[in-house]
Every structure is written in structure tokens, then in C-alpha cells.
mmCIF file of C-alpha atoms in Angstrom:
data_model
loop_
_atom_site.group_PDB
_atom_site.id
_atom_site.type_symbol
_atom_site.label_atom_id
_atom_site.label_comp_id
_atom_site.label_asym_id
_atom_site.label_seq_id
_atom_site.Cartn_x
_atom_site.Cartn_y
_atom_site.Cartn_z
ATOM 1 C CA UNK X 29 90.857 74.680 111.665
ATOM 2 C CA UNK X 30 93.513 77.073 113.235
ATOM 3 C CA UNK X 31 93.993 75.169 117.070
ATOM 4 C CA UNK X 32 93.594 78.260 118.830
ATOM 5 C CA UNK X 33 90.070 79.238 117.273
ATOM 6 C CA UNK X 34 88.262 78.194 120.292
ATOM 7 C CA UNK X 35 89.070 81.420 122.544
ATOM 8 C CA UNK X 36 91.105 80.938 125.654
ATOM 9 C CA UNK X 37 89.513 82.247 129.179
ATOM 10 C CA UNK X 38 93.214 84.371 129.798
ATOM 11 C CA UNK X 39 96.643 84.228 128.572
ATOM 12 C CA UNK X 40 99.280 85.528 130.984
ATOM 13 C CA UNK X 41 102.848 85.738 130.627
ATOM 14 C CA UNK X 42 105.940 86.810 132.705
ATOM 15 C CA UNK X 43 108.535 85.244 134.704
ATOM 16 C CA UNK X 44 108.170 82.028 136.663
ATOM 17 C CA UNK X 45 111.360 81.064 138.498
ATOM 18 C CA UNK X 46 112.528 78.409 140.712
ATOM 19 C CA UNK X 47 111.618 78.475 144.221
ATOM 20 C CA UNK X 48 113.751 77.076 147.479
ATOM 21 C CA UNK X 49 112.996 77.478 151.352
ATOM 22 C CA UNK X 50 114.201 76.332 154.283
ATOM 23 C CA UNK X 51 112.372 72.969 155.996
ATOM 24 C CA UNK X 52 111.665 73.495 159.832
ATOM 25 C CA UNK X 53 112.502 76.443 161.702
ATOM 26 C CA UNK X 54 116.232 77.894 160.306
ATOM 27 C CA UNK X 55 116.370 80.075 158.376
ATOM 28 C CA UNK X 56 118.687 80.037 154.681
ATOM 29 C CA UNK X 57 122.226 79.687 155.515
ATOM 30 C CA UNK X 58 121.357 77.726 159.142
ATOM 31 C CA UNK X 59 122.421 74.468 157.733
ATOM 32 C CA UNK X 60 118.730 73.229 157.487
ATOM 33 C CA UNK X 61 117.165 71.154 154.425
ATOM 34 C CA UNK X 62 115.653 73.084 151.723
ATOM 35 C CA UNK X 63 111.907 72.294 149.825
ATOM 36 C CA UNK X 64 111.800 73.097 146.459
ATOM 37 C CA UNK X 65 108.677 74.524 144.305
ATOM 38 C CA UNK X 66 108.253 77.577 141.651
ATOM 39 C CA UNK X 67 106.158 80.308 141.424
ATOM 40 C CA UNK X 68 105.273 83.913 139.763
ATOM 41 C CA UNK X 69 102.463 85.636 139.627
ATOM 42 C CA UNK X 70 101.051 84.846 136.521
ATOM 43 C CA UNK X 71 101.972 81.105 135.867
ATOM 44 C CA UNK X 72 99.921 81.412 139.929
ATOM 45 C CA UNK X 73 97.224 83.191 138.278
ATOM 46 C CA UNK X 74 97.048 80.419 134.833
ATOM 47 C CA UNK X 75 96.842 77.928 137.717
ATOM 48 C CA UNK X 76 94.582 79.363 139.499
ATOM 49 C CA UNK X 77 92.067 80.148 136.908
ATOM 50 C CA UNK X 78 92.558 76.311 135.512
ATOM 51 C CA UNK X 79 91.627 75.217 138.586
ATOM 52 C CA UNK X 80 88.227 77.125 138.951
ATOM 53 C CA UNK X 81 87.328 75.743 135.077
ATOM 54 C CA UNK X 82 88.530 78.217 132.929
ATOM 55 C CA UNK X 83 90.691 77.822 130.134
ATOM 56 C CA UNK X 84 94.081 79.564 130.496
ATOM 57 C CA UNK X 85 97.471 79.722 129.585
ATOM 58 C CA UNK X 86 100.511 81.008 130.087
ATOM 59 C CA UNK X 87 103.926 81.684 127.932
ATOM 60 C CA UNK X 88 107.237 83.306 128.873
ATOM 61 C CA UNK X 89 110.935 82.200 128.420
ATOM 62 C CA UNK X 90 112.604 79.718 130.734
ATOM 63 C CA UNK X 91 116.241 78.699 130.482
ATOM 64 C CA UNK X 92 116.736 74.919 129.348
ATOM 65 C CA UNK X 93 117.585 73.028 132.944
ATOM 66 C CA UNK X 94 116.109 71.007 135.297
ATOM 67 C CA UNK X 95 113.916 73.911 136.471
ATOM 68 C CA UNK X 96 112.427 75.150 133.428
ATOM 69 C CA UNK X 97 111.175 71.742 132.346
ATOM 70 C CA UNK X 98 109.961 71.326 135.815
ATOM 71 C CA UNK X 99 107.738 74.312 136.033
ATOM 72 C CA UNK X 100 106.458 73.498 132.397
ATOM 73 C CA UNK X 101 105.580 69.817 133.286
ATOM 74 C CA UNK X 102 103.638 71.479 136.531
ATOM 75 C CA UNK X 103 101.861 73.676 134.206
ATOM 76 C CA UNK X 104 100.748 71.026 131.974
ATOM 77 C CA UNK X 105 99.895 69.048 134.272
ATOM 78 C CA UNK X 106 97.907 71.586 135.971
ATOM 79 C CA UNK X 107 95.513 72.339 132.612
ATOM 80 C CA UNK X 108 97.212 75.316 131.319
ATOM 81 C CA UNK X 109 97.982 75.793 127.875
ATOM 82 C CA UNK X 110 101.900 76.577 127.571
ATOM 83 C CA UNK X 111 102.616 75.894 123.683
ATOM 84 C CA UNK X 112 104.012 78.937 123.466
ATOM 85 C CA UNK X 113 106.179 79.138 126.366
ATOM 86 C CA UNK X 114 109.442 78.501 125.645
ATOM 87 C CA UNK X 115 112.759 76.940 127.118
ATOM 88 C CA UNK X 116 116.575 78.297 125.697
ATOM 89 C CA UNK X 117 120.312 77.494 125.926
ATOM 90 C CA UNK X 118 121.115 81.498 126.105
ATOM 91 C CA UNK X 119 120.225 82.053 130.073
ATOM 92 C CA UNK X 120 118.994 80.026 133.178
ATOM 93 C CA UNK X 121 115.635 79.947 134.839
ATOM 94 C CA UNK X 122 115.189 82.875 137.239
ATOM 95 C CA UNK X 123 115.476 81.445 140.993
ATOM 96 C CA UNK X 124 113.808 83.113 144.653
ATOM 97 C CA UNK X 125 114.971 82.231 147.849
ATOM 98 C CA UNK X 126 112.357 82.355 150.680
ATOM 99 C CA UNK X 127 112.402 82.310 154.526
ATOM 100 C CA UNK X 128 109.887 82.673 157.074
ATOM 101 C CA UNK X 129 111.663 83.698 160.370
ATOM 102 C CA UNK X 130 109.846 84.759 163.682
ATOM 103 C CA UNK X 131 106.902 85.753 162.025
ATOM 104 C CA UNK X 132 109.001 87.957 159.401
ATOM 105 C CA UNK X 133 109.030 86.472 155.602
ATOM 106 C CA UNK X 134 111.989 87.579 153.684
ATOM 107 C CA UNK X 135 112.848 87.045 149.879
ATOM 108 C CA UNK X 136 115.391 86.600 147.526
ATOM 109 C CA UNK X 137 115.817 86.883 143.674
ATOM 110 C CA UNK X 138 118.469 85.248 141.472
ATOM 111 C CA UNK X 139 117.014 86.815 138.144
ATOM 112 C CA UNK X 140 119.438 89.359 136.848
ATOM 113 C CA UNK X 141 120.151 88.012 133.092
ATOM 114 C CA UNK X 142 117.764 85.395 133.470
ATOM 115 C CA UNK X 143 115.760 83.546 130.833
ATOM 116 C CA UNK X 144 112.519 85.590 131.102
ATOM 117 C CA UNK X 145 114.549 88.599 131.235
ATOM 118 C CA UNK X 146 115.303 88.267 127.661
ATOM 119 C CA UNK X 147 111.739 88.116 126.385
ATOM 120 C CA UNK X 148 111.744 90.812 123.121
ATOM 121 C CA UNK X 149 108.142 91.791 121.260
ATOM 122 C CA UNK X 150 109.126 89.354 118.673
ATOM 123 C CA UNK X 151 108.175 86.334 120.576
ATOM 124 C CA UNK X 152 104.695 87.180 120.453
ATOM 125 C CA UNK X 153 102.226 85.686 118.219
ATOM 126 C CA UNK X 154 99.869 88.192 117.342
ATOM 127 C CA UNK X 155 97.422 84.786 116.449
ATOM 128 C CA UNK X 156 97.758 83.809 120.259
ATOM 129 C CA UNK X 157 97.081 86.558 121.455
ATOM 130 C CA UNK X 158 94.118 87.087 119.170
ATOM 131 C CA UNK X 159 92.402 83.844 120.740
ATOM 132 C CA UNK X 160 92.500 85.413 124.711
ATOM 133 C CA UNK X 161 89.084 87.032 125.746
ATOM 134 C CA UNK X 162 91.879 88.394 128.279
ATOM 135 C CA UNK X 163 95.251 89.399 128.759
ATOM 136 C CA UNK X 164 96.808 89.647 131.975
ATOM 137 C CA UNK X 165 100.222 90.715 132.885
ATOM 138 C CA UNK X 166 101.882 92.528 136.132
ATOM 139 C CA UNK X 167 104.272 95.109 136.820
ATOM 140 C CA UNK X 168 107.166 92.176 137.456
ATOM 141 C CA UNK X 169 107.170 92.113 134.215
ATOM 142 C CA UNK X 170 108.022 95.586 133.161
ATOM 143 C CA UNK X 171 110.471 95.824 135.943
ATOM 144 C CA UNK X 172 112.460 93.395 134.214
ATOM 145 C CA UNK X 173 113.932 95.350 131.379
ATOM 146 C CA UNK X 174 113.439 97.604 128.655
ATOM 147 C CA UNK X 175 113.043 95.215 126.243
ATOM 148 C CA UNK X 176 110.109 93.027 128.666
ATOM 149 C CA UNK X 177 108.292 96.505 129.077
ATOM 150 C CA UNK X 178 108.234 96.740 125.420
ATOM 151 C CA UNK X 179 107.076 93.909 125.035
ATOM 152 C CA UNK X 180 103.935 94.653 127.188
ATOM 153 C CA UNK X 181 103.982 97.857 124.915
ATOM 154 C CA UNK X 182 103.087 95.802 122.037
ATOM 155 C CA UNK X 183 100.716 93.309 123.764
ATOM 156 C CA UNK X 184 98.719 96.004 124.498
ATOM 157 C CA UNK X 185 98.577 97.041 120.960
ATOM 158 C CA UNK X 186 98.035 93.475 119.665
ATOM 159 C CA UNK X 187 94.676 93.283 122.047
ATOM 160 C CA UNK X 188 93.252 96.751 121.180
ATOM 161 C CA UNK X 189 93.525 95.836 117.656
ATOM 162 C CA UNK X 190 91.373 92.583 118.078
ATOM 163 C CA UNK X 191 89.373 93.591 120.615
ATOM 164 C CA UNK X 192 90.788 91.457 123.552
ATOM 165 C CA UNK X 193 90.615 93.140 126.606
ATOM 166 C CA UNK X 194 93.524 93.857 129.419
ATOM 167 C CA UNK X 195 93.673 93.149 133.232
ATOM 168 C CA UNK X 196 96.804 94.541 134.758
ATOM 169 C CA UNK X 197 98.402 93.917 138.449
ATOM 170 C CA UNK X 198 100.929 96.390 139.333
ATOM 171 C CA UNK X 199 102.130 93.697 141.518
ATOM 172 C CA UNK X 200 104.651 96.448 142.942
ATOM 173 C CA UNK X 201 108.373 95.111 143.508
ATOM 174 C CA UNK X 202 110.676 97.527 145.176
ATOM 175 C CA UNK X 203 113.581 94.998 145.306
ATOM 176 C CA UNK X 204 113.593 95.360 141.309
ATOM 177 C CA UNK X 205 112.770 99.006 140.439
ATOM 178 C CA UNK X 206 111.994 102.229 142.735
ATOM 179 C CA UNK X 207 109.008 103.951 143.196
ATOM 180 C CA UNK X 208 110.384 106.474 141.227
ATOM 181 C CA UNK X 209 111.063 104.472 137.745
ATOM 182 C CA UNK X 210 108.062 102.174 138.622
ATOM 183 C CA UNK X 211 105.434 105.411 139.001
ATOM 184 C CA UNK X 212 105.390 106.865 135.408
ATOM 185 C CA UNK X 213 105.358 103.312 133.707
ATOM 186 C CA UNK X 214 102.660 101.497 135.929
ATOM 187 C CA UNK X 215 100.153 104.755 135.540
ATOM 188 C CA UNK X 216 101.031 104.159 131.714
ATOM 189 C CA UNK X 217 100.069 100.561 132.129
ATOM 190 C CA UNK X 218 96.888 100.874 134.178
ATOM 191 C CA UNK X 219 95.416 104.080 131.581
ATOM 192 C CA UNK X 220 95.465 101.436 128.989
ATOM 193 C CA UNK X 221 93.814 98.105 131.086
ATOM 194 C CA UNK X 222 90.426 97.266 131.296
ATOM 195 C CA UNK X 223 90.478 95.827 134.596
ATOM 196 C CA UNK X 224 93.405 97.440 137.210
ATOM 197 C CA UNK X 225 94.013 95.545 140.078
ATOM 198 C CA UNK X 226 95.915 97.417 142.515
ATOM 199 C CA UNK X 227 96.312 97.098 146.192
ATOM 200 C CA UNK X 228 95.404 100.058 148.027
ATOM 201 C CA UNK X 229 99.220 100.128 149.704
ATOM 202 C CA UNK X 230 100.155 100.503 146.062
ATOM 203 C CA UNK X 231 97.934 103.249 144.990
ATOM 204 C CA UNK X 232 98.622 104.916 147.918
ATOM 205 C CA UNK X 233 102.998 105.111 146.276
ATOM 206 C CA UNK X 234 101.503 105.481 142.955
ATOM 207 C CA UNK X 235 99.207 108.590 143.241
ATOM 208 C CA UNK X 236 101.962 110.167 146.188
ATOM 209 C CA UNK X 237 99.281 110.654 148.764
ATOM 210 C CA UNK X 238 97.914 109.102 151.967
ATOM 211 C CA UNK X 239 94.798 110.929 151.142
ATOM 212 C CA UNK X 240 91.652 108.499 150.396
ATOM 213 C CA UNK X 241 89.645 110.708 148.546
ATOM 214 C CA UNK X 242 92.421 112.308 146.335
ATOM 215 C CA UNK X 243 92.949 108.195 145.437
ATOM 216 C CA UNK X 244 90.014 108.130 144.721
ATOM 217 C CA UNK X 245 89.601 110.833 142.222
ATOM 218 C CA UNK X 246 92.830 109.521 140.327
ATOM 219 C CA UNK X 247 91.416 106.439 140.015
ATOM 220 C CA UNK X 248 87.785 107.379 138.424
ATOM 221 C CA UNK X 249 90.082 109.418 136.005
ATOM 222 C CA UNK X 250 91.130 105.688 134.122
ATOM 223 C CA UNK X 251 89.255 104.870 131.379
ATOM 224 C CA UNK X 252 88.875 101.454 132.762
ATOM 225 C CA UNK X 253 87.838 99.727 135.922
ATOM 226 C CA UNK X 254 90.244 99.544 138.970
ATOM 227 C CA UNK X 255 89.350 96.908 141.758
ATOM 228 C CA UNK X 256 91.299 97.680 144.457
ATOM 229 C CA UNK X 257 92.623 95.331 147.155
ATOM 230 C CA UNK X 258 92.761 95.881 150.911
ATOM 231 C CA UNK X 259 90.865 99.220 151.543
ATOM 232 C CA UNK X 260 90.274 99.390 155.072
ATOM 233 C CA UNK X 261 88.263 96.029 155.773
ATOM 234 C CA UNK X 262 86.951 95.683 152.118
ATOM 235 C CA UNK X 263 87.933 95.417 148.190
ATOM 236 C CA UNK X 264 85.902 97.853 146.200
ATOM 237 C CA UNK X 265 85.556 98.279 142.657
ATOM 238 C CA UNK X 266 86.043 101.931 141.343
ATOM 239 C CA UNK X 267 84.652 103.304 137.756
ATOM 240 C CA UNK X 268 84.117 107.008 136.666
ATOM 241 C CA UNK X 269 81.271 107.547 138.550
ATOM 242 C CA UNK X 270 80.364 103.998 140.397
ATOM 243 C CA UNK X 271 81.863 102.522 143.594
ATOM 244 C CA UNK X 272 81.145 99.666 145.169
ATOM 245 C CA UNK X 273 82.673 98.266 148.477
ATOM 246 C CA UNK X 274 82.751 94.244 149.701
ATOM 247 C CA UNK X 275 84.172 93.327 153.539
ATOM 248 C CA UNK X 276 86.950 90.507 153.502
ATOM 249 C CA UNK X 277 85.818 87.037 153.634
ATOM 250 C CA UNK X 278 86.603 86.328 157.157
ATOM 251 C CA UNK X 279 88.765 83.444 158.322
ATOM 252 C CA UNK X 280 89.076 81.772 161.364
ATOM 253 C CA UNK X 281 92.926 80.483 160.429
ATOM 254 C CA UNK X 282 95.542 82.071 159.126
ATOM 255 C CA UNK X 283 98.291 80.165 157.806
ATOM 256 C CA UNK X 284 100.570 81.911 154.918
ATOM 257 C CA UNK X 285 99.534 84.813 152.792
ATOM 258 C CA UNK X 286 101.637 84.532 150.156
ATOM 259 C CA UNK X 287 100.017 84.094 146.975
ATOM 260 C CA UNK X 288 96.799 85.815 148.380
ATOM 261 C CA UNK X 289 96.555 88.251 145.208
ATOM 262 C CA UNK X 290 97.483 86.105 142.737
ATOM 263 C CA UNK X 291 94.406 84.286 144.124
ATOM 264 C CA UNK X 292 92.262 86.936 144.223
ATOM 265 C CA UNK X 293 92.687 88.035 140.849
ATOM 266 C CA UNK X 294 92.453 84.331 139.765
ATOM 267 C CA UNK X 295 89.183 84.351 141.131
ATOM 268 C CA UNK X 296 88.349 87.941 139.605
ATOM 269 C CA UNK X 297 89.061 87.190 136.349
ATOM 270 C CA UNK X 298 87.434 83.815 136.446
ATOM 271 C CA UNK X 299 84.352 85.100 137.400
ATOM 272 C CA UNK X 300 84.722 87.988 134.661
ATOM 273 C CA UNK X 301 85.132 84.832 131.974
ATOM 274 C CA UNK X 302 82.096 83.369 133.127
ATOM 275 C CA UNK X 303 80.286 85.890 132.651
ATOM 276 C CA UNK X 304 79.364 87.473 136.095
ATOM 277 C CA UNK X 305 79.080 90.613 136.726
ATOM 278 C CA UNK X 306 81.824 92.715 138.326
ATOM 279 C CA UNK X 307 80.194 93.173 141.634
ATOM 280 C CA UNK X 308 80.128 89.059 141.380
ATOM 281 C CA UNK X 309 83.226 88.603 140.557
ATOM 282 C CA UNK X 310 84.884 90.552 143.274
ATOM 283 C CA UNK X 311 82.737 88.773 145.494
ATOM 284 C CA UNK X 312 84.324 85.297 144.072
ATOM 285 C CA UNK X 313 87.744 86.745 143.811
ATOM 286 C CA UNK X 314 87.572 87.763 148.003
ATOM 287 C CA UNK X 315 86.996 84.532 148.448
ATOM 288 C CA UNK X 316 89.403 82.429 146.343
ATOM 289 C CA UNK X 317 91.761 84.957 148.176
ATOM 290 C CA UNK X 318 90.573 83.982 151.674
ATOM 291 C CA UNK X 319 91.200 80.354 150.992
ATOM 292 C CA UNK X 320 94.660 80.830 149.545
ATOM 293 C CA UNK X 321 95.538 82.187 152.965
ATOM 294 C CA UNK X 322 94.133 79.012 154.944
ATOM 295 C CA UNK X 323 96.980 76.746 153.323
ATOM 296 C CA UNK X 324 100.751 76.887 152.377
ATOM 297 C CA UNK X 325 102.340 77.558 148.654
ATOM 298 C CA UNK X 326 102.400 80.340 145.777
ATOM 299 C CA UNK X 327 99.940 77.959 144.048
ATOM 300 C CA UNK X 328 99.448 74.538 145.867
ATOM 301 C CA UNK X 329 96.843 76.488 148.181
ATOM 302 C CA UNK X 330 94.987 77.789 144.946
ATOM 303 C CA UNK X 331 91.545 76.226 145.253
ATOM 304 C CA UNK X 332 89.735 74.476 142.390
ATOM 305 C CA UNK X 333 86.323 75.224 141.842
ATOM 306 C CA UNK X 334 84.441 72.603 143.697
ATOM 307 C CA UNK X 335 85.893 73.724 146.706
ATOM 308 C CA UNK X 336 84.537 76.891 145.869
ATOM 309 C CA UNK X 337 81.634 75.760 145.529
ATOM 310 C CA UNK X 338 81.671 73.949 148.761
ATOM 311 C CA UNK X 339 82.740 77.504 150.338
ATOM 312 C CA UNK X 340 79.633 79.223 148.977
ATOM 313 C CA UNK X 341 77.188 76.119 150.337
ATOM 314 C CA UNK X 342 76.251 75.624 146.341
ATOM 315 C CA UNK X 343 77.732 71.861 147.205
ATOM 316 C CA UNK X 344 78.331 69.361 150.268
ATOM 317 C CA UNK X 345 82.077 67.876 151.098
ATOM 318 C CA UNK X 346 81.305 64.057 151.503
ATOM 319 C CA UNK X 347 84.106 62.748 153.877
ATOM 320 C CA UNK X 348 84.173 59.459 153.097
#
């Protein structure tokens, strides 16, 4: 029996790098200690959807050091399936840099030549792939190189021909690419997804137009169904002919957004895996988003499905 025959929730893949920022109040460079973690958007998103009960896993290429085996031991650990990720001699791990000074968060990438940056079509397995009822991937991704963006290329043709579907995240990075190389490919890359998950910042760069209605129209022209982040007060799901509009899950604290997409489309697609409806499914992905936000970390604020469940009143927190 081939091990993969059970099908996996999502596979994801990309670039997960090394992560240091400053302890206390300096800022990088001030002479302060420095934390150390990891994160990208889709090794977030495996964990996030491992933590709400879903099977998931995640592959890319990390170099063969201290933080490649760390952010594969995390993984593991975390319940996501990373036998086909892979570690190599020929570059390092990728590496950020982040500060959060007066109220103004700032990063920085190390990733130029790194491990991930190397990832060619020909370390996909077509079988692998096969298993996923989804594949997600972001624009990071395709930002990374020529060779990375083919390699989405042929993804894309490995789940059309078995019948896997496709969630794409811009997940727009204007430190990597401009708007004007990143336009043509991401439009590319969200005419051939299922589910597009834009925010409505990025749409409004990627259709050239402030306009709400004229978004809207581009958007109903995808074959597939765009959920869009941040519109006004809500997230709303657009489709041909269909829209439908949810307010923000309102919290009383704020304490670090990063990581709140990667949470809501955690929540998304886990919801899509179980079966919900889309309309559902936003709902759940709103709020696995609103409780990212309430703690600190790319991933350590991810919350796991009983405290979900909690959230939603379905169960009781016992203290003690």
C-alpha cells in the first residue's frame, strides 16, 4: 500500500527561513539580545491547518545547518508531514530580520541564493502531489526565481491532471519583485486557482484601480472563487455571479498582526477540507485570523482547534 494513499487535507510548499528579532525595546543594531524563531507563509499555513485537525504538509528546500534542521524538527513536531522537504549542502537556509519600533514593524530578508531559491520542477513528485485534496502556494514563491515560478507552472499542471484542486495567496512582496513584474504573473496564477485569496490592498495594485466596483468585475471574470481579505469592515467571497460579505471578528486586544493571513487562510482551507461550505469556512477562517492577532509569533499564536471551539461556545475552557 503506497504511504501516501490516504489523501492529505493540503500540501504547501515555499520558503521557510530563519527568523531573529530584537528582545525588549531596541531595535536591530542597538546592542540588544536577539529571539530566534522561523516562519513563511506556508510552513504557517501547514501549521496552522495541523493544529485545527487536518492533515497537512509541507515540502521545500532548506540548506543543511542548524536552521534548516530546526524548522524541520518544529514541523514534525507540530503534525505536518515534511518527507519530502528537503535539506542540501549547495546553499543556506533563507534568514528575516524583524523589528518592531514605535509602533512601526520593519523587515529584513537574507534570501538571495538561498536554499529554497533553488527549488527546480524536478523536485516534485507527481505521486505527492496526487495524494493533496489541495494545493496551496503564494506569490513568495514565484517571486523567488524563474526556475521557483516554474515550478508552480508545473504544480498546477500536476493537480489539473488528477483532479486536486488549487488555493493561491498572492501574498504580495514588494521588497522582492515590483508591481510591475509581480502583476502579469499573479493574474496568471489566480486564473488557474480554485480558491484566490487576495487582500483587497492587493487587488486594488493588481487590477490598477481604486475603483470597488471595477474590482469587482475583474474578479467575477476568474473561473474560480476569490475570497478577499479586508474589504472595508468585512471578508467577502466573490464568484461569477454570487457575493457574499462577513464583518471582522471583533477583538477587544490587539497584540501583533503578523501572521494574521496565514491564519486566516489556515482556517479557510480547513474548513474547505472538512467539508463546510464556503460561506462557513470564511466564517472559521475570520476567526482563526482574529485570534492570531490576540498573541505574538508567525505561528506560535496559530490556534488549535479546541480553542476554536472554545471561541465559537461549541466547548467550555476548564481552568483548573
Amino acid at each position: 500500500m503506497n504511504k501516501h494513499a490516504l489523501p492529505i487535507d493540503v500540501i504547501t510548499f515555499g520558503e521557510s527561513m530563519g527568523l531573529l528579532y530584537p528582545e525588549g525595546t531596541k531595535g536591530i543594531g542597538q546592542g540588544g539580545s536577539m529571539a530566534q524563531s522561523f516562519g513563511g507563509a506556508e510552513s504557517n499555513l501547514a501549521i496552522g491547518l495541523a493544529r485545527l485537525g487536518c492533515k497537512s504538509g509541507w515540502f521545500g528546500r532548506l540548506g543543511n545547518d542548524p536552521l534548516g534542521t530546526g524548522i524541520l524538527k518544529t514541523l514534525r513536531g507540530e503534525g505536518v508531514d515534511v518527507s519530502h522537504a528537503a535539506q542540501t549542502d549547495e546553499a543556506p537556509t533563507g534568514l528575516m530580520l524583524r523589528q518592531n519600533v514605535r509602533g512601526q514593524s520593519s523587515v529584513y530578508y537574507y534570501r538571495k541564493g538561498s536554499a529554497a531559491s533553488l527549488m527546480t520542477p524536478d523536485h516534485l513528485d507527481p505521486e505527492y502531489i496526487a495524494s493533496a485534496r489541495i494545493l496551496h502556494f503564494t506569490g513568495i514563491t514565484a517571486a523567488l526565481g524563474s526556475n521557483c515560478l516554474e515550478t508552480i507552472r508545473r504544480a498546477i499542471s500536476l493537480c489539473k491532471e488528477h483532479g486536486v484542486l488549487i488555493s493561491f495567496d498572492p501574498n504580495l512582496r514588494l521588497k522582492l519583485w515590483t508591481i510591475e513584474e509581480a502583476r502579469p504573473v499573479l493574474l496568471e496564477l489566480a486564473a488557474a486557482s480554485d480558491y484566490f485569496l487576495p487582500g483587497y490592498d492587493e487587488c486594488k495594485l493588481l487590477f490598477q484601480t481604486e475603483d470597488e466596483q471595477v474590482i469587482m468585475d475583474q474578479l467575477r471574470q476568474l473561473p474560480g472563487i476569490s475570497i478577499v481579505k479586508s474589504m472595508g469592515e468585512s471578508n467577502v467571497i466573490v464568484q461569477q455571479d454570487k457575493t457574499y460579505s462577513l464583518p471582522f471578528e471583533r477583538v477587544n486586544h490587539v497584540v501583533d498582526t503578523v501572521g494574521a493571513g496565514d491564519g486566516f487562510c489556515a482556517g479557510f482551507l480547513a474548513g474547505i477540507a472538512k467539508g463546510w461550505s464556503v460561506e462557513d469556512a470564511l466564517s472559521l477562517g475570520g476567526l482563526t485570523g482574529s485570534m492570531v492577532i490576540q498573541a505574538l509569533g508567525d505561528w506560535e499564536a496559530l490556534p488549535t482547534w479546541d480553542e476554536v471551539q472554545q471561541h465559537r461556545g461549541i466547548t467550555q475552557h476548564v481552568e483548573r
